[in-house]
Amino acid sequence: MEAWSEFSGFFLNDPTYWPAVIGTIVAFIATAYFGLPLIVWTVLGLVALAGFGAPFAVAAVFLAVCLVFLIPPIRRLVSLVVMKTMKSLKLIPQISQTERTALEAGVVWMEQELFSGHPNFKKMLDQPYHELSQAEQSFLDNEVETLCAMVDDYKFYRTREMDPQAWEFIRRKGFLGMIIPKEYGGLGFSHSMHSAVIQKISSRSIGTAIYVMVPNSLGPAELLVRYGTDSQKKKYLPRLASGEEVPCFGLTEPTAGSDAGSITSEGVLFKGQDGKVYMRLNWNKRWITLAAISSLIGLAFRLRDPENLLGKGEDLGITCALIPSNLKGVVIGKRHDPLGVPFHNCPTQGHDVVIEAEEAIIGGMGGVGQGWQMLMECLGAGRGISLPAQSAGGTKLCARICGNQAVIRKQFGVSIGKFEGVEEHLARIGGGAYMVEALRLYVLSALDQHISPPVVTAIAKFNATEIGRNVMNDAMDVMGGAGISMGPRNTLAITYTGMPIGITVEGANILTRTLMIFGQGALRAHPYAFKEVNAIERNDLKGFDDAFWGHIGHIVRNTVRSVVLSLTRAYFVWSPVGGPSRRYVQKLSWVSATFAILTDMAMGLLGGKLKVKEKLTGRFADVLSWMFIATAVIKRYEAEGRRKEDKIFLDFAMATAFQKIQDAFDGIMGNFDVPVLGWFFSGPLRWWSRFNFVGLAASDRLTHRVAEAIMYNEGQRDRLAKGMYMPTTPGEAIARLETAYQAIRKAEGVEKKVRAAVHARKLNKKSKTLWDDALKAGVITAQEQAMIGEAEKLRWDAIQVDEFTQEEYLTGILKNSGSSAATSAGASRAKSSVSH
């Protein structure tokens, strides 16, 4: 009874024992925050209890409870009950075989750090950027530059036909074999070089970029390099590298788009009269790029073996094979029309196409049933390389031409970039270009280390194309009538028209966000979740015990870290970098801890239901994405030497990232639909999150500085545009803008003198001969008058849009650019135009 009295008194808040209670709690918080083993808290707790005079009974009970979890055989008794309960209540998501293959394909990379709640930012920021080799840089400066110069994108768009000389150049110079090793006649380029090529071509012509990027993405070449037999490699890779073979890959079908596992195309094995095993194939594919002009079709289909020739049963699973398009029964030739962007996007069918199985199946008979795994491991090329590169080229194009246009175009007597409404758009354009490039480079860091992380490439694909789409919308607003008027002078309209194409391919963005980034990431990148699922499915008690209690420790640690970092706003967190980046690393540590505990709560409280709550998983995906983008931006800023003038882009990108994260957290907490606890998330927790916010939108002062940078800071403008194609031929649309921009900037000092004289009432602002008056009054020299006259002439020419005769408009055949009349008519007018 005396022991019970001591024990109950301890828990009835006897002030004598408060120091022991507080000491034990402090030991718990410290142990949990730093992720120390349970044994450490046990020792520290006993020291605190003994040191502050806690009753022996309390210390004994504390030790007994801790020993239950420290001694594996005892702990596993508890684990057995938990495992059976989770199975009976169906608290784990049901994972199909195709989903399991997708989860197990590839590896995890830095996304795992962000899921941990305690990211190692030194490791994350130490990831290397790949440097292009001399041969790669030479190809970029010569062959790629030449190809871009050959392409007339407007003519391509109107005639719907690529210039035969350009197509021949693409094939002859090895553009279709960039990823094929040199030993097979390919260029053997790195992933970074592959990306650089696509980026530059995309800034010139989206249609041309698609012709180059698809054969170097998911298709026969990549599948053969990774999985082909020696004979298959020797037979096909040299012909693909030289352009002798034109490849395509048939994956999508009317009922199998983003859900590639729903493939209905079928191959049936049978034994021929010669004793060899053959396949009879039937397929119906659509949205297959290059199919109509292909000579070699990579095909994904379900393979059946009704006679059990291979001894593996009838259903052999998804398989990939190479089918020459000239075989009997192959149907090609028709095209789809993807928003009028004239690349070959096509249907193809196969009717009882017969081919020898060992020769056709990628990997030979060893590749039977391995198609789904091959696809999951190879789709990352399109997601992590091609589409981010395409978006980078597009956003850089927007930043450059909108910076020019904002200076050249005047309304109400001033350049339109001076208006705050336009500034807001310009800032988003410049900030978006900076972020997409940072994301592109960071993901390439993994790929060039031969790491293929599917969650990371999904993050790259989704966010690069979404940011690209938003940047393009802003750019069209800035360009106004010059943006919507199609013609040789138009620099944006064709790319703008094609933007949704990137959104829909390689896994539609809706699916990529809601299912792949978080759905796949929550299991794949989480340190314990997938291990728990596997252990339960296999009735592996030891595996479950290790994973479950590791998961509990993970939850405890991140709960404590989230609370502590939220209360302190992470000001004391150590950062591996100093300067402006330091504070952002601290805030990301705070976000990661909060994200990790909310993820565990969602998985624990919603269980298998979380899989279908796509609005919620989409918001979790947004938090993970913007943490990753923010890390990529910090990496870029640090890797490029912490340039003082780049700090505004760092600040703008981080403000954007943290605002997006804050919005996502608000959405998660406001819609955490679980019994009892739902009110806590939508009420107190959401209120606290809004009061103790992690980020706000960029300030007006910051947006002003970013907008000014892309208009007036030559060094920053050039760095932001690095990697895009910059034509110099007179009459080219971008060259015209560049020439006018440079002349106007050069004449700004002269114009400033005239404005000052007008302000001092030495000159009449409304005079039609203002420049002549300024010369007569001695305000400017004859040379300066000529300079301002030339600038105004070029300004007038640059703001013109194309105009066509009825015949030209209807036929698309241009007898002239439609701009010469406007240019000559405006020459004399520009001479006397007044720019105040």
mmCIF file of C-alpha atoms in Angstrom, residues 81-94 536 603-609:
data_model
loop_
_atom_site.group_PDB
_atom_site.id
_atom_site.type_symbol
_atom_site.label_atom_id
_atom_site.label_comp_id
_atom_site.label_asym_id
_atom_site.label_seq_id
_atom_site.Cartn_x
_atom_site.Cartn_y
_atom_site.Cartn_z
ATOM 1 C CA VAL A 81 -1.405 -8.527 -32.061
ATOM 2 C CA VAL A 82 -0.868 -5.292 -34.010
ATOM 3 C CA MET A 83 -0.165 -7.131 -37.280
ATOM 4 C CA LYS A 84 -3.296 -9.286 -36.990
ATOM 5 C CA THR A 85 -5.389 -6.232 -36.129
ATOM 6 C CA MET A 86 -4.096 -4.288 -39.123
ATOM 7 C CA LYS A 87 -4.858 -7.219 -41.424
ATOM 8 C CA SER A 88 -8.360 -7.750 -40.093
ATOM 9 C CA LEU A 89 -9.247 -4.054 -40.240
ATOM 10 C CA LYS A 90 -7.658 -3.728 -43.704
ATOM 11 C CA LEU A 91 -5.549 -0.794 -42.589
ATOM 12 C CA ILE A 92 -2.935 -1.377 -45.270
ATOM 13 C CA PRO A 93 -3.480 -0.474 -48.945
ATOM 14 C CA GLN A 94 -4.128 -3.317 -51.353
ATOM 15 C CA ILE A 536 2.120 -8.141 -43.479
ATOM 16 C CA MET A 603 -1.693 6.757 -43.731
ATOM 17 C CA GLY A 604 -2.503 5.624 -40.204
ATOM 18 C CA LEU A 605 -5.957 7.175 -39.876
ATOM 19 C CA LEU A 606 -7.191 6.694 -43.433
ATOM 20 C CA GLY A 607 -5.395 3.442 -44.246
ATOM 21 C CA GLY A 608 -6.350 2.009 -47.625
ATOM 22 C CA LYS A 609 -8.903 4.812 -48.144
#
